[in-house]
PDB file of C-alpha atoms in Angstrom:
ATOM      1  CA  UNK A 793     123.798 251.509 137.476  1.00  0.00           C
ATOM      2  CA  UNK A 794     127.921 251.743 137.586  1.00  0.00           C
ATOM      3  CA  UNK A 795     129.735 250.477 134.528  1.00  0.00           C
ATOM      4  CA  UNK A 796     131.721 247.184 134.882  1.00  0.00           C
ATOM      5  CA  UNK A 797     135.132 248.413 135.593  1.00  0.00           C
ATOM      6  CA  UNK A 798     136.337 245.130 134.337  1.00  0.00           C
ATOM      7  CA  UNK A 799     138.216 244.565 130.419  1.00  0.00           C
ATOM      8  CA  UNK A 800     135.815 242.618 128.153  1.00  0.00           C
ATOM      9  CA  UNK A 801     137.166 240.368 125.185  1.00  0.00           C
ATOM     10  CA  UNK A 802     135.580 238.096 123.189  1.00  0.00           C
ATOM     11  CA  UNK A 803     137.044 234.508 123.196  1.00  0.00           C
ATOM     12  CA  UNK A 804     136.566 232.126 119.615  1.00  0.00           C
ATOM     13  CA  UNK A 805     135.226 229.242 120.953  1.00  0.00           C
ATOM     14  CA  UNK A 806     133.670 227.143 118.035  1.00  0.00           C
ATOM     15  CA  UNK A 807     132.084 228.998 115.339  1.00  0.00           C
ATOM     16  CA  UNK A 808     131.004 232.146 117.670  1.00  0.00           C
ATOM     17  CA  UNK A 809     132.930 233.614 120.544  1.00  0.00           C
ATOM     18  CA  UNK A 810     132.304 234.088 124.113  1.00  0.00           C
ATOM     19  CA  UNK A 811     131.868 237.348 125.602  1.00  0.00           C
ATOM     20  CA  UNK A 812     134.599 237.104 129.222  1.00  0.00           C
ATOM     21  CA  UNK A 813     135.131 239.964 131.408  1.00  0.00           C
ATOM     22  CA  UNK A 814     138.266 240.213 133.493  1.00  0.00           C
ATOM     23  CA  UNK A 815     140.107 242.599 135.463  1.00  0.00           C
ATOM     24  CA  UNK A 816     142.777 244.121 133.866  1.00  0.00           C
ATOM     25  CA  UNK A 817     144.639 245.235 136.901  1.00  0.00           C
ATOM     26  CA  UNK A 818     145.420 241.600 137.911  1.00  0.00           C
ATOM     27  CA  UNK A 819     145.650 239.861 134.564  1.00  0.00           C
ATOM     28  CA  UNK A 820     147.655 241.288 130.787  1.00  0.00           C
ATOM     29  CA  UNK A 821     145.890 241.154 127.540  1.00  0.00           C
ATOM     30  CA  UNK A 822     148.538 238.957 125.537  1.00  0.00           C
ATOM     31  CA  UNK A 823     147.660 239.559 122.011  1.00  0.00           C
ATOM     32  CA  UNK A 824     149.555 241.125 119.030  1.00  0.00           C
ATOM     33  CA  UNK A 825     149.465 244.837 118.404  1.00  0.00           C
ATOM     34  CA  UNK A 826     147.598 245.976 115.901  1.00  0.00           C
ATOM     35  CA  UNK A 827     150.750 247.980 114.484  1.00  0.00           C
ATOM     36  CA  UNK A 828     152.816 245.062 114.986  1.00  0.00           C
ATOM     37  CA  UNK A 829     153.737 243.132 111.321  1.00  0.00           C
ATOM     38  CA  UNK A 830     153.011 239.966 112.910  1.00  0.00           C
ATOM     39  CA  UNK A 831     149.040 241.372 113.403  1.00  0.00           C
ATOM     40  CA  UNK A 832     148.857 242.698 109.802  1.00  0.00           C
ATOM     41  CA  UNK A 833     150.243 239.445 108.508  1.00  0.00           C
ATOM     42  CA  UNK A 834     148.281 237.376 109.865  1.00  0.00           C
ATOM     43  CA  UNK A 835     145.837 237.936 106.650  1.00  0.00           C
ATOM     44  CA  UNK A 836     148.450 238.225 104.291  1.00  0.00           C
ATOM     45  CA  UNK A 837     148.779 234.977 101.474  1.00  0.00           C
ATOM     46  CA  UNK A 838     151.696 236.740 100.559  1.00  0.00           C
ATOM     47  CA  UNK A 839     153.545 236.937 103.873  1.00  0.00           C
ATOM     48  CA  UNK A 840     152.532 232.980 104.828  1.00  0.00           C
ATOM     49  CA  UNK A 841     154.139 231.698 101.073  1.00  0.00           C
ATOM     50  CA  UNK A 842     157.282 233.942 102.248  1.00  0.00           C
ATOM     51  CA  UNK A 843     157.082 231.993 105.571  1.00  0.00           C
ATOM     52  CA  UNK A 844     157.355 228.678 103.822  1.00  0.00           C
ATOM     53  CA  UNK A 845     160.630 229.707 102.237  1.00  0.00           C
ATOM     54  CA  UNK A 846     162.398 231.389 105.601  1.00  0.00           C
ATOM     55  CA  UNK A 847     161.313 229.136 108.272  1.00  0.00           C
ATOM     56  CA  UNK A 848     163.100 228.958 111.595  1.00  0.00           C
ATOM     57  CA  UNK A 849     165.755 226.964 111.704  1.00  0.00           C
ATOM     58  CA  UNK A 850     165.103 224.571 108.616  1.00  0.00           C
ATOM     59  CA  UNK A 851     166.067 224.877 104.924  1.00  0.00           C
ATOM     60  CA  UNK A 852     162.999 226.206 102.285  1.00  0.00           C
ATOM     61  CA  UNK A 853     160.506 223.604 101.210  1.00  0.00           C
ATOM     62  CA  UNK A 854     162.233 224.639  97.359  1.00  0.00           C
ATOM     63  CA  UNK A 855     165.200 223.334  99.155  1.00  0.00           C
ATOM     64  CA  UNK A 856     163.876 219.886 100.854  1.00  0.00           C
ATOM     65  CA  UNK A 857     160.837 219.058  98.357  1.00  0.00           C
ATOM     66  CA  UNK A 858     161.318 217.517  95.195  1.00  0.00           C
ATOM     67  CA  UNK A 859     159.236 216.959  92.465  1.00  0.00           C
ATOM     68  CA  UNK A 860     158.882 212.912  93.294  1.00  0.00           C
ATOM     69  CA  UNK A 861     158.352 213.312  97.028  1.00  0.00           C
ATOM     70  CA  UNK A 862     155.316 212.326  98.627  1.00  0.00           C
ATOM     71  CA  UNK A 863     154.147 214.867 101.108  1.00  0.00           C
ATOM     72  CA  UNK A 864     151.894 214.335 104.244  1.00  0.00           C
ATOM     73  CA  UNK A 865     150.156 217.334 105.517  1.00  0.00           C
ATOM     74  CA  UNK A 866     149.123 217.176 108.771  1.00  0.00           C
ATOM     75  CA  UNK A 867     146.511 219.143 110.347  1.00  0.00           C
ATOM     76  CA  UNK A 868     144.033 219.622 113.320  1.00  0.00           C
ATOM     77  CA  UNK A 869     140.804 218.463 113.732  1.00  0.00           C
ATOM     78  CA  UNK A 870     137.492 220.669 113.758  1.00  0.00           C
ATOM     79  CA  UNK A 871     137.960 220.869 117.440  1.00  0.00           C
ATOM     80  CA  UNK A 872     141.003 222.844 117.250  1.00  0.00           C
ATOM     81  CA  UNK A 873     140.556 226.596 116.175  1.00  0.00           C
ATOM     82  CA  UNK A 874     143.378 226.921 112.723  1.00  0.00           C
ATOM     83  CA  UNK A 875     143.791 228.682 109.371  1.00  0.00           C
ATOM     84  CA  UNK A 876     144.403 225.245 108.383  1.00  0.00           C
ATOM     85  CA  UNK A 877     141.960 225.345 105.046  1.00  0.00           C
ATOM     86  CA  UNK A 878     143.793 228.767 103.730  1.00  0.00           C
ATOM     87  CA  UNK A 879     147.263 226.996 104.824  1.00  0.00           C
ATOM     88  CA  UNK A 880     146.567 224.069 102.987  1.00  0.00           C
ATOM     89  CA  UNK A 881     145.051 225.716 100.159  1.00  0.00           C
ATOM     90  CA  UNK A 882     148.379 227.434  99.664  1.00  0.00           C
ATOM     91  CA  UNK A 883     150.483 224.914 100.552  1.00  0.00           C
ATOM     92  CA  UNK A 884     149.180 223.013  98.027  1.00  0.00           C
ATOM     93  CA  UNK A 885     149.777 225.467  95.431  1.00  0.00           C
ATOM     94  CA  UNK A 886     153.517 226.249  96.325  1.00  0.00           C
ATOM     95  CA  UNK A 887     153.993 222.415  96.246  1.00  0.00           C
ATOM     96  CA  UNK A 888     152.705 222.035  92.925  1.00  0.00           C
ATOM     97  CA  UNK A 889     154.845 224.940  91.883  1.00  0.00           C
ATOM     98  CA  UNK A 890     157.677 223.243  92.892  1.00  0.00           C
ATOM     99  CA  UNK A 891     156.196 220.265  91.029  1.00  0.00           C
ATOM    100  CA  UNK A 892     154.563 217.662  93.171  1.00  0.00           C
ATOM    101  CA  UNK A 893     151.660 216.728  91.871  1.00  0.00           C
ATOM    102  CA  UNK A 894     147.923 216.400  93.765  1.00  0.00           C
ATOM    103  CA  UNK A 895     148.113 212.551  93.844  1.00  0.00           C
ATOM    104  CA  UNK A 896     151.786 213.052  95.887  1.00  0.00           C
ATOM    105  CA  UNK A 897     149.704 215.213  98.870  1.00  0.00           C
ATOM    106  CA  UNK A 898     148.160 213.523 101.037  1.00  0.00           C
ATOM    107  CA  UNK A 899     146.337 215.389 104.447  1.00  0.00           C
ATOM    108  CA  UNK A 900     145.938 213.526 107.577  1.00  0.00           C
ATOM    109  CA  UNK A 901     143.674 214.974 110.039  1.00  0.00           C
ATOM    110  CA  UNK A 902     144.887 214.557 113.694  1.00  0.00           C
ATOM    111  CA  UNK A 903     141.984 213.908 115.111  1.00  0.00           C
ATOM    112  CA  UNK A 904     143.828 212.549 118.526  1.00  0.00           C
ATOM    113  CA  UNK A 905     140.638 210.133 120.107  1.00  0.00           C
ATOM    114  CA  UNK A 906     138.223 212.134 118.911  1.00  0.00           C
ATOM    115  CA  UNK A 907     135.623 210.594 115.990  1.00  0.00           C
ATOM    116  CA  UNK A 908     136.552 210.853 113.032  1.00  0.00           C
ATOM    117  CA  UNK A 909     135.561 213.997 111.497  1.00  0.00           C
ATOM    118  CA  UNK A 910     131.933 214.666 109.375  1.00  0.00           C
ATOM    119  CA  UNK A 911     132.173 215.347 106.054  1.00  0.00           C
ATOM    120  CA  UNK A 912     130.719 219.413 106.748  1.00  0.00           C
ATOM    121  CA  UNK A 913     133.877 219.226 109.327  1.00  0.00           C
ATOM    122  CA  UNK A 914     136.127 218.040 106.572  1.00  0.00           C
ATOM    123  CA  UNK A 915     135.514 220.625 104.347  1.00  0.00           C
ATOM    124  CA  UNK A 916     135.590 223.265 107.143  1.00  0.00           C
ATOM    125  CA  UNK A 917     139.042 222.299 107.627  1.00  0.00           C
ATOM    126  CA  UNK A 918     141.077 221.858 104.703  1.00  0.00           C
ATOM    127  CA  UNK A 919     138.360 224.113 102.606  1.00  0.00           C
ATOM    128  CA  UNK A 920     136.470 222.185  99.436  1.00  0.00           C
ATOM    129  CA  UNK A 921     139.002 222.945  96.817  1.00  0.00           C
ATOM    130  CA  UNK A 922     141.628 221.163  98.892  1.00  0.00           C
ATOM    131  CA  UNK A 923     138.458 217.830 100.057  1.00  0.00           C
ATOM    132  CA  UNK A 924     138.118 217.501  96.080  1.00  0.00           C
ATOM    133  CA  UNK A 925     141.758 217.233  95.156  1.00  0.00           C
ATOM    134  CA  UNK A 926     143.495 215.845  97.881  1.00  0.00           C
ATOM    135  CA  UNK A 927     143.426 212.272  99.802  1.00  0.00           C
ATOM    136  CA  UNK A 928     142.348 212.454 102.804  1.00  0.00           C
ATOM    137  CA  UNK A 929     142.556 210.317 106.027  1.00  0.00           C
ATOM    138  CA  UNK A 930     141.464 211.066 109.798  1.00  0.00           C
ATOM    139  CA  UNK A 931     143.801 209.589 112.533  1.00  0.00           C
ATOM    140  CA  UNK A 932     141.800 206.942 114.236  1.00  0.00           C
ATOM    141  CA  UNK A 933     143.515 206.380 117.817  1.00  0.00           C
ATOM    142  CA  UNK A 934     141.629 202.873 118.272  1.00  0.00           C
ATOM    143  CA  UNK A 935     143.039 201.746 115.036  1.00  0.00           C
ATOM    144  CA  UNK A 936     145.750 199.585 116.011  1.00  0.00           C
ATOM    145  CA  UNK A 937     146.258 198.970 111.829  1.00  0.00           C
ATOM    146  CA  UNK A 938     147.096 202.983 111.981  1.00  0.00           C
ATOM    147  CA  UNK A 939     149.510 202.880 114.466  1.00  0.00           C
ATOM    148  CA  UNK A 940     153.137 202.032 114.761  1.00  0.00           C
ATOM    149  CA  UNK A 941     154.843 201.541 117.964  1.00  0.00           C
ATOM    150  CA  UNK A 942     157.911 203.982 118.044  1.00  0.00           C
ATOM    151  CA  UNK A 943     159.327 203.417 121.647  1.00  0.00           C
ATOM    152  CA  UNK A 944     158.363 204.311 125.700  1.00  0.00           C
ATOM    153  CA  UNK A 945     158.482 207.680 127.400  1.00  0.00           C
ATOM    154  CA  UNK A 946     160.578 207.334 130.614  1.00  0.00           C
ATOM    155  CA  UNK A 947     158.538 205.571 132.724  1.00  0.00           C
ATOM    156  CA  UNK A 948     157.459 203.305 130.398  1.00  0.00           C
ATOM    157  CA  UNK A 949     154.403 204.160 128.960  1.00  0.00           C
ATOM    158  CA  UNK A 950     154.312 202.852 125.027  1.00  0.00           C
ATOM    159  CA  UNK A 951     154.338 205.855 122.576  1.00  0.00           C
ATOM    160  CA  UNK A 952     152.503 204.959 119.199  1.00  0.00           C
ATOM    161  CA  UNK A 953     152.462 207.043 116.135  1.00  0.00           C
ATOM    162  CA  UNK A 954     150.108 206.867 113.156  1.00  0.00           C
ATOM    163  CA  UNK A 955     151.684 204.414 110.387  1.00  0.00           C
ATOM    164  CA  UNK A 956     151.317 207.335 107.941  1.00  0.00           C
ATOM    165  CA  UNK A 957     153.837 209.656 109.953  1.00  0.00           C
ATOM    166  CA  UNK A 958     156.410 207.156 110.220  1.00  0.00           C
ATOM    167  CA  UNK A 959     156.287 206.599 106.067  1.00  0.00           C
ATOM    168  CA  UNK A 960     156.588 210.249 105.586  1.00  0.00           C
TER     169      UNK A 960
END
């Protein structure tokens, strides 16, 4: 039997990954390289609390947060493949170092019209320290006490946001 001339990766889809074969002289590989910093920081707590304090083209959180601020943390639902449980887990941390308090953090899950998420799904995705300490609230689409009307796109379909966004 010939070998499959064709590349083989394995795609994350859910919590396994799907074995895909394609042919590598008609399609590139777009992925970091492993000797790239961007690849090893990828693990790094260090490098992602550094991040918070040089993003693009935005002042520091230290700069922007204050101790009396109330924060809203959006992040994706379980359907959506994110770090978000280590990001919030830090997050929370660096806000509480510079001095917002756990009843000032609130997460909303952006669940889009999907249902809202399971309990198992909510600690998948903001992690259990995070589910214990924390409030928080899945977007519900169907809602309409939720959402706030915030204008029309260009051809006039309404745009509505949840409530919570627009009181962040």
């Amino acid at each position: 039997m010939t070998p499959d001339p064709r590349a083989l990766v394995q795609l994350a889809y859910g919590r396994g990954v799907i074995p895909f074969r394609f042919d590598p002289d008609r399609f590139d590989l777009l992925e970091p390289d492993s000797g790239t910093s961007a690849a090893r920081e990828v693990g790094d707590d260090q490098a992602l609390l550094a991040a918070l304090e040089s993003p693009i083209d935005s002042a520091p959180l230290s700069e922007l947060i204050r101790s009396h601020d109330h924060v809203l943390v959006v992040v994706p639902d379980a359907t959506r493949a994110s770090g978000s449980a280590r990001v919030t887990t830090l997050l929370r941390s660096h806000l509480g170092a510079l001095g917002v308090t756990d009843d000032r953090i609130r997460i909303l899950i952006g669940a889009g019209t999907h249902r809202a998420p399971r309990a198992e799904e909510v600690l998948a995705i903001v992690g259990p320290e995070i589910a214990e300490r924390l409030t928080i609230e899945a977007h519900d689409a169907f809602d309409d006490r939720q959402l706030v009307a915030v204008g029309d796109t260009p051809r006039g379909t309404p745009v509505e946001l949840n409530r919570r966004l627009t009181q962040a």
